[in-house]
PDB file of C-alpha atoms in Angstrom:
ATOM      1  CA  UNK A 625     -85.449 -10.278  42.247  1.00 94.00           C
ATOM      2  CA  UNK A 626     -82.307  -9.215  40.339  1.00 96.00           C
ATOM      3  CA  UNK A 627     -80.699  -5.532  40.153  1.00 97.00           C
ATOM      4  CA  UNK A 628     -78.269  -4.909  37.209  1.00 97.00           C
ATOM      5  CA  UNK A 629     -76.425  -1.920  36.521  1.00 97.00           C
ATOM      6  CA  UNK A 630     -75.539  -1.629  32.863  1.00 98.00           C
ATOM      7  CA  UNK A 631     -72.099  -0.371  32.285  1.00 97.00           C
ATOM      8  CA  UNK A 632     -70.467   0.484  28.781  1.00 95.00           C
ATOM      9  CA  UNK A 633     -66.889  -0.537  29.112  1.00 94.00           C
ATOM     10  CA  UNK A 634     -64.936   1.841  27.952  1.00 94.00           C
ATOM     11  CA  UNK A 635     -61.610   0.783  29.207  1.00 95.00           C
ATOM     12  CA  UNK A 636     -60.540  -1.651  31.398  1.00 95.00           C
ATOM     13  CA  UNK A 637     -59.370   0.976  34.234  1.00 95.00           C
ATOM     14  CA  UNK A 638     -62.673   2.809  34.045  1.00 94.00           C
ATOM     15  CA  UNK A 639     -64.838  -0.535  34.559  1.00 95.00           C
ATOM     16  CA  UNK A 640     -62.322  -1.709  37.217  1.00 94.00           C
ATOM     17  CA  UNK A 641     -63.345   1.525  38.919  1.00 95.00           C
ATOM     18  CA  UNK A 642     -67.691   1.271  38.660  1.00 96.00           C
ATOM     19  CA  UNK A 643     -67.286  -2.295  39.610  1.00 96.00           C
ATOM     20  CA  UNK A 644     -65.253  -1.466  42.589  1.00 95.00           C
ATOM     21  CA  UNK A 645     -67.763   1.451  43.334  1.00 96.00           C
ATOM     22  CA  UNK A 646     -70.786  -0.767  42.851  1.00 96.00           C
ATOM     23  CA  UNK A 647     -69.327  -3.866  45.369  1.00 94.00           C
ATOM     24  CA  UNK A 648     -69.085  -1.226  47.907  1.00 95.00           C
ATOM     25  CA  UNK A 649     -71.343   0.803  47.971  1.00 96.00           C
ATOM     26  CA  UNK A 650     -74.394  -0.420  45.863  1.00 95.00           C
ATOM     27  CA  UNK A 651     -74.905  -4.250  47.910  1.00 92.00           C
ATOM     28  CA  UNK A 652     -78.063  -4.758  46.113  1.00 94.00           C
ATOM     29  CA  UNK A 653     -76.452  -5.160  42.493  1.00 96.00           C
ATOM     30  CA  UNK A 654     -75.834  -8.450  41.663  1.00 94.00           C
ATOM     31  CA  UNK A 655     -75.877  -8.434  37.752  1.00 96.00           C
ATOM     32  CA  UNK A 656     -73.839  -5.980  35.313  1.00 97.00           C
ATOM     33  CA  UNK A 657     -74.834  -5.791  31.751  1.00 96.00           C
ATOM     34  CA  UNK A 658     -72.507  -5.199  29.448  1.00 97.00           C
ATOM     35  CA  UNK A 659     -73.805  -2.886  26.121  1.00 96.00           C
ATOM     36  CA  UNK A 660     -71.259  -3.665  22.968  1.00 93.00           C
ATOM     37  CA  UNK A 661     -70.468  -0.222  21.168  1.00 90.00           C
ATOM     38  CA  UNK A 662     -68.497   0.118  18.384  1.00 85.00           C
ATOM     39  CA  UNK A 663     -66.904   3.171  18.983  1.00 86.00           C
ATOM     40  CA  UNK A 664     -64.597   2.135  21.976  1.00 89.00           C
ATOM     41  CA  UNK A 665     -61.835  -0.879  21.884  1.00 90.00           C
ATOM     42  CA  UNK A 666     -63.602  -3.339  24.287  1.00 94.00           C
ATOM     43  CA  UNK A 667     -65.967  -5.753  23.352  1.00 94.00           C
ATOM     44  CA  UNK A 668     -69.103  -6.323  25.684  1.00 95.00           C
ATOM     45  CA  UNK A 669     -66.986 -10.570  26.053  1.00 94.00           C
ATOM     46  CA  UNK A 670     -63.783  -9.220  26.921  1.00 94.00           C
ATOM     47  CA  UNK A 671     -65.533  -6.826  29.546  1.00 95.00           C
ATOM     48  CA  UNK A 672     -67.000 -10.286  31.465  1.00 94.00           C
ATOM     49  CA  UNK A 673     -63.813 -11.504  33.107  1.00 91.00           C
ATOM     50  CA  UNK A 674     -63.474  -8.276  35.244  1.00 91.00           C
ATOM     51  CA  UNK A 675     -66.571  -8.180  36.157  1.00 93.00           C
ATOM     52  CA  UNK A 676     -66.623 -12.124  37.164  1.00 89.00           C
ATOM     53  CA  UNK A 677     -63.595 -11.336  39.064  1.00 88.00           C
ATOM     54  CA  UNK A 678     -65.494  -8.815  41.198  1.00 88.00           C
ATOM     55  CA  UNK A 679     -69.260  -9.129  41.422  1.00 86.00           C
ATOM     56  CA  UNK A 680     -70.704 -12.734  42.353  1.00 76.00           C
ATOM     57  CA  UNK A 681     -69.972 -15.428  40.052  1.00 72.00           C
ATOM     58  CA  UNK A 682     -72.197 -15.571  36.541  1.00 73.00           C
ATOM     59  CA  UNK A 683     -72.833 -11.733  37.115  1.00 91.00           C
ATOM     60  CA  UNK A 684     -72.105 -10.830  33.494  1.00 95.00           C
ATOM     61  CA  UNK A 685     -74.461 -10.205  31.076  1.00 97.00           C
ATOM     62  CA  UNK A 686     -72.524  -9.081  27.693  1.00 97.00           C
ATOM     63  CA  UNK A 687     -74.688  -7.842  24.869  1.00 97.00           C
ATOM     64  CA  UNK A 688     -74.457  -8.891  21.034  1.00 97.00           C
ATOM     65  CA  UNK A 689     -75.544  -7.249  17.908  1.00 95.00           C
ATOM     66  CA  UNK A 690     -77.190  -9.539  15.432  1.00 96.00           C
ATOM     67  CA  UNK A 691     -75.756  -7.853  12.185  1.00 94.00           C
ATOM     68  CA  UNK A 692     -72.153  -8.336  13.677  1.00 93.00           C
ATOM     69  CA  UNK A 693     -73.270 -12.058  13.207  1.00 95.00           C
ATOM     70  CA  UNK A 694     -72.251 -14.052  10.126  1.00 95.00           C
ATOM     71  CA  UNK A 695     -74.454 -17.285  10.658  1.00 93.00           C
ATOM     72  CA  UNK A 696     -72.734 -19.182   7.520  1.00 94.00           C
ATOM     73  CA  UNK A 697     -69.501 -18.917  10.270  1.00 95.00           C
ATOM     74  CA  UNK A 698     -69.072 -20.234  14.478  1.00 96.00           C
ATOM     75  CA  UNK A 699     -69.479 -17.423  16.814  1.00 96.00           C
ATOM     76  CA  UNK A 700     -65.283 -16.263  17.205  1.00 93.00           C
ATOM     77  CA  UNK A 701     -66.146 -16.002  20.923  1.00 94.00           C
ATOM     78  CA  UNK A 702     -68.306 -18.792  22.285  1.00 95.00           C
ATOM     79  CA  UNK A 703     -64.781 -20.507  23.731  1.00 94.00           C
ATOM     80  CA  UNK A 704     -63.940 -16.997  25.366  1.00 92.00           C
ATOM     81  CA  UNK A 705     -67.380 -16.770  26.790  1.00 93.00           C
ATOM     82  CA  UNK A 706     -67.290 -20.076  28.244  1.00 92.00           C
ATOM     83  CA  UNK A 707     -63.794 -20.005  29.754  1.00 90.00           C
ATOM     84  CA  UNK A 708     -64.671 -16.322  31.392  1.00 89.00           C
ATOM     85  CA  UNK A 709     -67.914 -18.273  33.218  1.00 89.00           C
ATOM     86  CA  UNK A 710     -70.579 -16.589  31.181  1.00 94.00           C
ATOM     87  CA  UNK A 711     -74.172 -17.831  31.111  1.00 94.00           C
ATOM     88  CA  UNK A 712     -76.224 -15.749  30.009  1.00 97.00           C
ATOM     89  CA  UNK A 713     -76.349 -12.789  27.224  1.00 97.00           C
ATOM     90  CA  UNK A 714     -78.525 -10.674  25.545  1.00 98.00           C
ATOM     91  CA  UNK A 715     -79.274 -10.521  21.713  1.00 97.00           C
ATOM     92  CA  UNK A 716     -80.129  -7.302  19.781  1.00 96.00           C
ATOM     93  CA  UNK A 717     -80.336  -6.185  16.549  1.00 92.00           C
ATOM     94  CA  UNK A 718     -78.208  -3.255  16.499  1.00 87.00           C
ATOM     95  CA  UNK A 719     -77.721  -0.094  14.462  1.00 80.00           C
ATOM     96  CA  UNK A 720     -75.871  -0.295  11.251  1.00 76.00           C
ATOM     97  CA  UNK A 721     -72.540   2.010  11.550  1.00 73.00           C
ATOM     98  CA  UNK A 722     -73.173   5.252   9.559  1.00 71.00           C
ATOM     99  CA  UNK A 723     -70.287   5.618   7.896  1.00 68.00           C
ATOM    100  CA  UNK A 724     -70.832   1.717   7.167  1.00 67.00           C
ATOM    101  CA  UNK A 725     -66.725   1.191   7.131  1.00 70.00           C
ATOM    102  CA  UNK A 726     -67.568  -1.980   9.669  1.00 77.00           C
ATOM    103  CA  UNK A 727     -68.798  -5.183   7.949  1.00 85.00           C
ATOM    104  CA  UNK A 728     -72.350  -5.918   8.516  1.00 89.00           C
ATOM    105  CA  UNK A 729     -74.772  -8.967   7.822  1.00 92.00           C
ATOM    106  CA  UNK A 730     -78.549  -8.908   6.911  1.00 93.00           C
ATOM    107  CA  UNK A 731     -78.973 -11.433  10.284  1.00 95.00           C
ATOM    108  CA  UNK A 732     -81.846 -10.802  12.322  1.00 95.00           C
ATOM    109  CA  UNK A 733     -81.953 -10.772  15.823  1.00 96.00           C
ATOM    110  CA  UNK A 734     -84.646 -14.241  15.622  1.00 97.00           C
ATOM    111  CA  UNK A 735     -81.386 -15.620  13.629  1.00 96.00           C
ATOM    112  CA  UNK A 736     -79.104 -14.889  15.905  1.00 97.00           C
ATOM    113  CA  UNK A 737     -80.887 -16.598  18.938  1.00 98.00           C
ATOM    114  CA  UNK A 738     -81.235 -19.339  17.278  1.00 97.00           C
ATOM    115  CA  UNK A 739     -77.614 -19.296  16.595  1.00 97.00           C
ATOM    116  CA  UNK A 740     -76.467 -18.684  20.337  1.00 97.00           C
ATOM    117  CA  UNK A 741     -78.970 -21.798  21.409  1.00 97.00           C
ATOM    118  CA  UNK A 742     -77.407 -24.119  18.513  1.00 97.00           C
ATOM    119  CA  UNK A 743     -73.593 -23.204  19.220  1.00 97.00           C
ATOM    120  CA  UNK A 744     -74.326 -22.538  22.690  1.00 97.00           C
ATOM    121  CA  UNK A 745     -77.398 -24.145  24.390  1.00 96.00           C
ATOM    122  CA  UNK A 746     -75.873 -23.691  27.833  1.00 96.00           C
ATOM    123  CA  UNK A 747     -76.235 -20.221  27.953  1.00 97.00           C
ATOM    124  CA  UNK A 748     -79.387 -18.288  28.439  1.00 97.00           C
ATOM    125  CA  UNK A 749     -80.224 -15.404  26.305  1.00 98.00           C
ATOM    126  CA  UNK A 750     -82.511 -12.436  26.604  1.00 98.00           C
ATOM    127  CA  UNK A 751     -83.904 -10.639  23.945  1.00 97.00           C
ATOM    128  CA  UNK A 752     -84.728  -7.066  23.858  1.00 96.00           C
ATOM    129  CA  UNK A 753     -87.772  -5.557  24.123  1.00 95.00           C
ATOM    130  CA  UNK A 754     -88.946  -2.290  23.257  1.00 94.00           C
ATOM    131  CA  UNK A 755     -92.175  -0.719  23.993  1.00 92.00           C
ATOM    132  CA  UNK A 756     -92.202   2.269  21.761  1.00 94.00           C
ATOM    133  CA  UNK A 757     -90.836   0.210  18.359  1.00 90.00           C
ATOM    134  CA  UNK A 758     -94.731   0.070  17.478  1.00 86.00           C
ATOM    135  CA  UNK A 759     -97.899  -0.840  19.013  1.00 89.00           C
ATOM    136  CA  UNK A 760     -97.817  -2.977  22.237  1.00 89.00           C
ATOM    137  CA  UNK A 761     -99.466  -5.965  20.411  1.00 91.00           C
ATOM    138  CA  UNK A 762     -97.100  -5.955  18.075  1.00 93.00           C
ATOM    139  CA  UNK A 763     -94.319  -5.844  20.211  1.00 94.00           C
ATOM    140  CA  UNK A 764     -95.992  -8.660  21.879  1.00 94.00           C
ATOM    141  CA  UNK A 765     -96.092 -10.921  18.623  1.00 95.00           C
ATOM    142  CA  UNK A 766     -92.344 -10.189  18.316  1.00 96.00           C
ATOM    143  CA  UNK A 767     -91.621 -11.223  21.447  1.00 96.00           C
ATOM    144  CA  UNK A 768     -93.539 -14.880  20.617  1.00 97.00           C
ATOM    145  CA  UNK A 769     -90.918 -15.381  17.767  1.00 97.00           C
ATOM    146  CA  UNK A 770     -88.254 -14.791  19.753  1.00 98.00           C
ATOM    147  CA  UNK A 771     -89.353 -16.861  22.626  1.00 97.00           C
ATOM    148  CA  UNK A 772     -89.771 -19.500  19.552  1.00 97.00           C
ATOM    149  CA  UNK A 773     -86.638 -19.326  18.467  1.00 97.00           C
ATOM    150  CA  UNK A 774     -85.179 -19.482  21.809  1.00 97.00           C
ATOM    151  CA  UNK A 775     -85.268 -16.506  23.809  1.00 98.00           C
ATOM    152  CA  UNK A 776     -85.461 -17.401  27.500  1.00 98.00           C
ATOM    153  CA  UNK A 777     -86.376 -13.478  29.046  1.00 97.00           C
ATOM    154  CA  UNK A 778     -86.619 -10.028  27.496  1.00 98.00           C
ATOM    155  CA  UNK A 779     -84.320  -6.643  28.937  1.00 98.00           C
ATOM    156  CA  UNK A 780     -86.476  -4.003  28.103  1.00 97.00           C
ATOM    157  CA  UNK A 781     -86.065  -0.666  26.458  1.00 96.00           C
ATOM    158  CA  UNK A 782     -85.914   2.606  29.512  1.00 97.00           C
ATOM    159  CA  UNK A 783     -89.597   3.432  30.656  1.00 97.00           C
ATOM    160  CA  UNK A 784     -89.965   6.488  32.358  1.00 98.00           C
ATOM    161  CA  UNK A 785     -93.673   6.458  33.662  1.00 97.00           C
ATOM    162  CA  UNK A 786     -94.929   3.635  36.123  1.00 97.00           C
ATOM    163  CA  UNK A 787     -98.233   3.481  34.413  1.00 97.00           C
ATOM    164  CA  UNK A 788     -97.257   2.420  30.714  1.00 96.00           C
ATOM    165  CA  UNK A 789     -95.034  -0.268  32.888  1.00 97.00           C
ATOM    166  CA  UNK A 790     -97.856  -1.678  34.138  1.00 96.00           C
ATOM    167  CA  UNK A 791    -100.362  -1.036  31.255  1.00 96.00           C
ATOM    168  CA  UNK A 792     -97.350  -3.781  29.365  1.00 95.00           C
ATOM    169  CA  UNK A 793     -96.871  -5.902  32.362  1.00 96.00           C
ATOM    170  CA  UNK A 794    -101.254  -6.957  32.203  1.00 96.00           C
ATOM    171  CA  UNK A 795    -100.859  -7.622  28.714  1.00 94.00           C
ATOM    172  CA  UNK A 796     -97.707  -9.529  29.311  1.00 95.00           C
ATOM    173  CA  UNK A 797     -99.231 -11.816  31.260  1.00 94.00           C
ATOM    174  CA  UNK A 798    -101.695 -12.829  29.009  1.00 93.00           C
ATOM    175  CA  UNK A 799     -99.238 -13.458  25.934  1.00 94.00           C
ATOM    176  CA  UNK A 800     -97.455 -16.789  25.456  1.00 94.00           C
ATOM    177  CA  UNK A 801     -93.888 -15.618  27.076  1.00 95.00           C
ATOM    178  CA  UNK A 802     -95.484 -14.708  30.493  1.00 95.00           C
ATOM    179  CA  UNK A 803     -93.046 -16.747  32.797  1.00 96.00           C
ATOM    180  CA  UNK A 804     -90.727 -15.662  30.990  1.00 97.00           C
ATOM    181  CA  UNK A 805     -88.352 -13.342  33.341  1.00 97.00           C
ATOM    182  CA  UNK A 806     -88.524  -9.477  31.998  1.00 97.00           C
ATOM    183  CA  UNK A 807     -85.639  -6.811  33.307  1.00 98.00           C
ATOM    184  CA  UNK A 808     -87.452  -3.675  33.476  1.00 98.00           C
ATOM    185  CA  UNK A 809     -84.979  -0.940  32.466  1.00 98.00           C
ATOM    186  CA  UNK A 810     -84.505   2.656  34.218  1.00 98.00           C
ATOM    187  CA  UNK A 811     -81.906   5.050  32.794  1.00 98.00           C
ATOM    188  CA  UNK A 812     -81.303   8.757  33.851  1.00 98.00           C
ATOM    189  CA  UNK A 813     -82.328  11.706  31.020  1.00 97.00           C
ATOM    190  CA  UNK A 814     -80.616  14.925  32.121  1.00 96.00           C
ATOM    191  CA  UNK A 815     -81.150  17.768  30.484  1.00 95.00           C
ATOM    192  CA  UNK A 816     -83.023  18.895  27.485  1.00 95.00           C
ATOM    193  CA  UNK A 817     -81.475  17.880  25.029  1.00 95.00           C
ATOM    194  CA  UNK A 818     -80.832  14.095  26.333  1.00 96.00           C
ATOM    195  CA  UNK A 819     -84.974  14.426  26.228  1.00 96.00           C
ATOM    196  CA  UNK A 820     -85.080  15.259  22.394  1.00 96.00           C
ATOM    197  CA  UNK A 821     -83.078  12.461  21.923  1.00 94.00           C
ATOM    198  CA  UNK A 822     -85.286   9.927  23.693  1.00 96.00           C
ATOM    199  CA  UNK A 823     -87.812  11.269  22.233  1.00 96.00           C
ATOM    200  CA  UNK A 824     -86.723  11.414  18.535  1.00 95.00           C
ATOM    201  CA  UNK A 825     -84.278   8.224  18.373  1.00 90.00           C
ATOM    202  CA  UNK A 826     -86.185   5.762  20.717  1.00 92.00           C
ATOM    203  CA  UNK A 827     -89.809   7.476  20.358  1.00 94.00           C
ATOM    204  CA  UNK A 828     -89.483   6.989  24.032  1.00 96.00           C
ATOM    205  CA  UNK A 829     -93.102   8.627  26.060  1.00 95.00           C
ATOM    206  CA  UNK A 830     -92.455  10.787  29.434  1.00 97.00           C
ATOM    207  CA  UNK A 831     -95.154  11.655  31.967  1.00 97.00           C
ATOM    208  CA  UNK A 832     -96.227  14.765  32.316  1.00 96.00           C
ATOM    209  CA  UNK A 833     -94.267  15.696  35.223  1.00 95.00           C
ATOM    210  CA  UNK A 834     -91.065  14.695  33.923  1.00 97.00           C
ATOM    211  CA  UNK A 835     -88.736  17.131  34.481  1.00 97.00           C
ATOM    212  CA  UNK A 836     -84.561  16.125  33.180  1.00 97.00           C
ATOM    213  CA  UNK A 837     -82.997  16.876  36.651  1.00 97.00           C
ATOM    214  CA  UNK A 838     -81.191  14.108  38.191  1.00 97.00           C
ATOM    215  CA  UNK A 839     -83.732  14.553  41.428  1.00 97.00           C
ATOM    216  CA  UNK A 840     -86.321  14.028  39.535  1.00 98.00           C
ATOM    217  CA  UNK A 841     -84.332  10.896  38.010  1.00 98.00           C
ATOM    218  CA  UNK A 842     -83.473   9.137  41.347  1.00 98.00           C
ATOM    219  CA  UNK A 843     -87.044   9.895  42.222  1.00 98.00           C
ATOM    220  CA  UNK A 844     -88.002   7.451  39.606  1.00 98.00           C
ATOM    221  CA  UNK A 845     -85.162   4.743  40.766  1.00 98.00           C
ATOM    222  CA  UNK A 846     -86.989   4.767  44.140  1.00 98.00           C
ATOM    223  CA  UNK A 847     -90.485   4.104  42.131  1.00 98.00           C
ATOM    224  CA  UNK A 848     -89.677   1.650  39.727  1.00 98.00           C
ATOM    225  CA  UNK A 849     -87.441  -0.418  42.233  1.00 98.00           C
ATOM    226  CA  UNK A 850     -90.507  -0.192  44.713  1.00 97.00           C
ATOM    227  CA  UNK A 851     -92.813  -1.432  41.387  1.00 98.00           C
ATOM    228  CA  UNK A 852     -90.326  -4.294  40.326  1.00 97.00           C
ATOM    229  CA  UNK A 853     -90.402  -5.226  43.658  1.00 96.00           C
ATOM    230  CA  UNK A 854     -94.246  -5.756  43.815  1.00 96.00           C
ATOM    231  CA  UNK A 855     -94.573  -7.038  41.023  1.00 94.00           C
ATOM    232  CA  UNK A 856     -91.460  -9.750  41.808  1.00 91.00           C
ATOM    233  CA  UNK A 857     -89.208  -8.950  38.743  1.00 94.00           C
ATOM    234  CA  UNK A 858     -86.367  -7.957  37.999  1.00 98.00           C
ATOM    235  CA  UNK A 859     -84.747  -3.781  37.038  1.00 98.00           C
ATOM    236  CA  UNK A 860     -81.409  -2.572  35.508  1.00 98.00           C
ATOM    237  CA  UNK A 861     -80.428   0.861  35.722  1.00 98.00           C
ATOM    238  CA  UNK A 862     -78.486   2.041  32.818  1.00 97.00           C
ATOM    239  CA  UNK A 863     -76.416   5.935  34.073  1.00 97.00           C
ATOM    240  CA  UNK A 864     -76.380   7.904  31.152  1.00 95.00           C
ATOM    241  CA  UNK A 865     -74.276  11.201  31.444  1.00 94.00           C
ATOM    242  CA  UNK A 866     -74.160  11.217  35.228  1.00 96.00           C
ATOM    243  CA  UNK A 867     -71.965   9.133  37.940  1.00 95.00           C
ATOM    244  CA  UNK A 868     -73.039   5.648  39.490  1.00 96.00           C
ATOM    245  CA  UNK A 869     -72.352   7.442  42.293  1.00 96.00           C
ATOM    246  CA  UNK A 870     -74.449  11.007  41.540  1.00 97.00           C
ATOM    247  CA  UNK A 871     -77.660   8.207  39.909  1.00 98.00           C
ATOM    248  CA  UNK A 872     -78.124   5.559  42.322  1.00 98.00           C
ATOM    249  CA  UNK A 873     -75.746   6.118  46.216  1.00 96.00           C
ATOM    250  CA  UNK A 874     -78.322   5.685  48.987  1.00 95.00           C
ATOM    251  CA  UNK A 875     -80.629   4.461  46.803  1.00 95.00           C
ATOM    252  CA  UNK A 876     -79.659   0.468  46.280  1.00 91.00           C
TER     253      UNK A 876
END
């Protein structure tokens, strides 16, 4: 079983800081994925060689957008990935900028894994996989392409209710990418209006005794570790407007 903590890198200082927080404090953590958002300096690559320097060796998990992708061109940082000791990343399709002033490209996330195994079949990459984008059957079929085209394991979108966790895991078992490894993502929801947004943007689906307090919240890490556990997978916790420290001390 593997326990990642995903961590937007927002400057070098304030990784160095969560890293340093999560090797002592948080012994359990032995993967850090790294999200790639436009609107801070730091690419999700550049972020890897801190973490490598602190965390066990391979322990960084960058992520990359498919439309940032030209495929008629070499990935500009497969020689930076390799010399910072990545092996593994995961491939997502990404939101188009909204004031569209960054160049985009009509790839799709099944181009870009094929892509990453071509230019860089040494490296393992996830795909995402999200169970409110449709129905789960659907989701299911997706995930078939992209194990086609190369995915090797799937990070999934936040769940928030044990039961539609394992309602996905049955019928993951009986589709094609079954041993296939899954990370089963947990994130915190604080607040009201951090709810809406779930709910709106992500058409995420909270129990009924959901409640956006950060006890409630680290009640849930304790359930879904216990869960991943059982079922012998893997979890990442992603800390969304609260500490590392606040989210997930005493808990990992």
């Amino acid at each position: 079983m593997r326990i990642a903590v995903e961590l937007v890198p927002k400057t070098f200082e304030h990784l160095q800081e969560e890293l340093s927080y999560i090797q002592q404090h948080l012994p359990r953590v032995d993967t850090i994925n790294l999200p790639d958002l436009m609107r801070y300096d730091i690419r999700s690559w550049q972020a890897c060689r801190p973490v490598q320097q602190i965390l066990p060796s391979n322990s960084a998990i960058p992520h990359f957008r498919s439309i940032d992708l030209n495929v008629k061109k070499p990935l500009p940082f497969a020689d930076q990935l390799l010399e910072s000791g990545v092996r593994e990343v995961i491939v997502v399709t990404g939101d188009p900028p909204t004031d569209m002033s960054r160049k985009v490209y009509p790839t799709s996330c099944i181009d870009a894994i094929r892509k990453f195994k071509r230019e860089l079949p040494e490296i393992k990459v996830y795909a995402g996989l999200d169970p409110y984008r449709s129905s789960l059957r659907s989701e299911l079929e997706y995930l078939e392409r992209k194990q086609e085209a190369g995915a090797e394991g799937f990070f999934t979108q936040p769940y928030f209710d044990l039961r539609l966790m394992g309602v996905f895991q049955e019928m993951f078992e009986q589709s094609e990418c079954r041993d296939l490894p899954i990370f089963w993502g947990v994130t915190s929801v604080v607040g009201e209006r951090s709810r809406r947004y779930w709910e709106t943007r992500n058409r995420a689906i909270f129990p009924k005794d959901f409640q956006p307090t950060l006890d409630w919240n680290r009640a849930f890490v304790s359930q879904a570790l216990h869960w991943v556990e059982e079922n012998r997978g893997n979890i990442y916790f992603m800390p969304i407007r609260v500490g590392i420290a606040d989210y997930l001390s005493g808990l990992l």
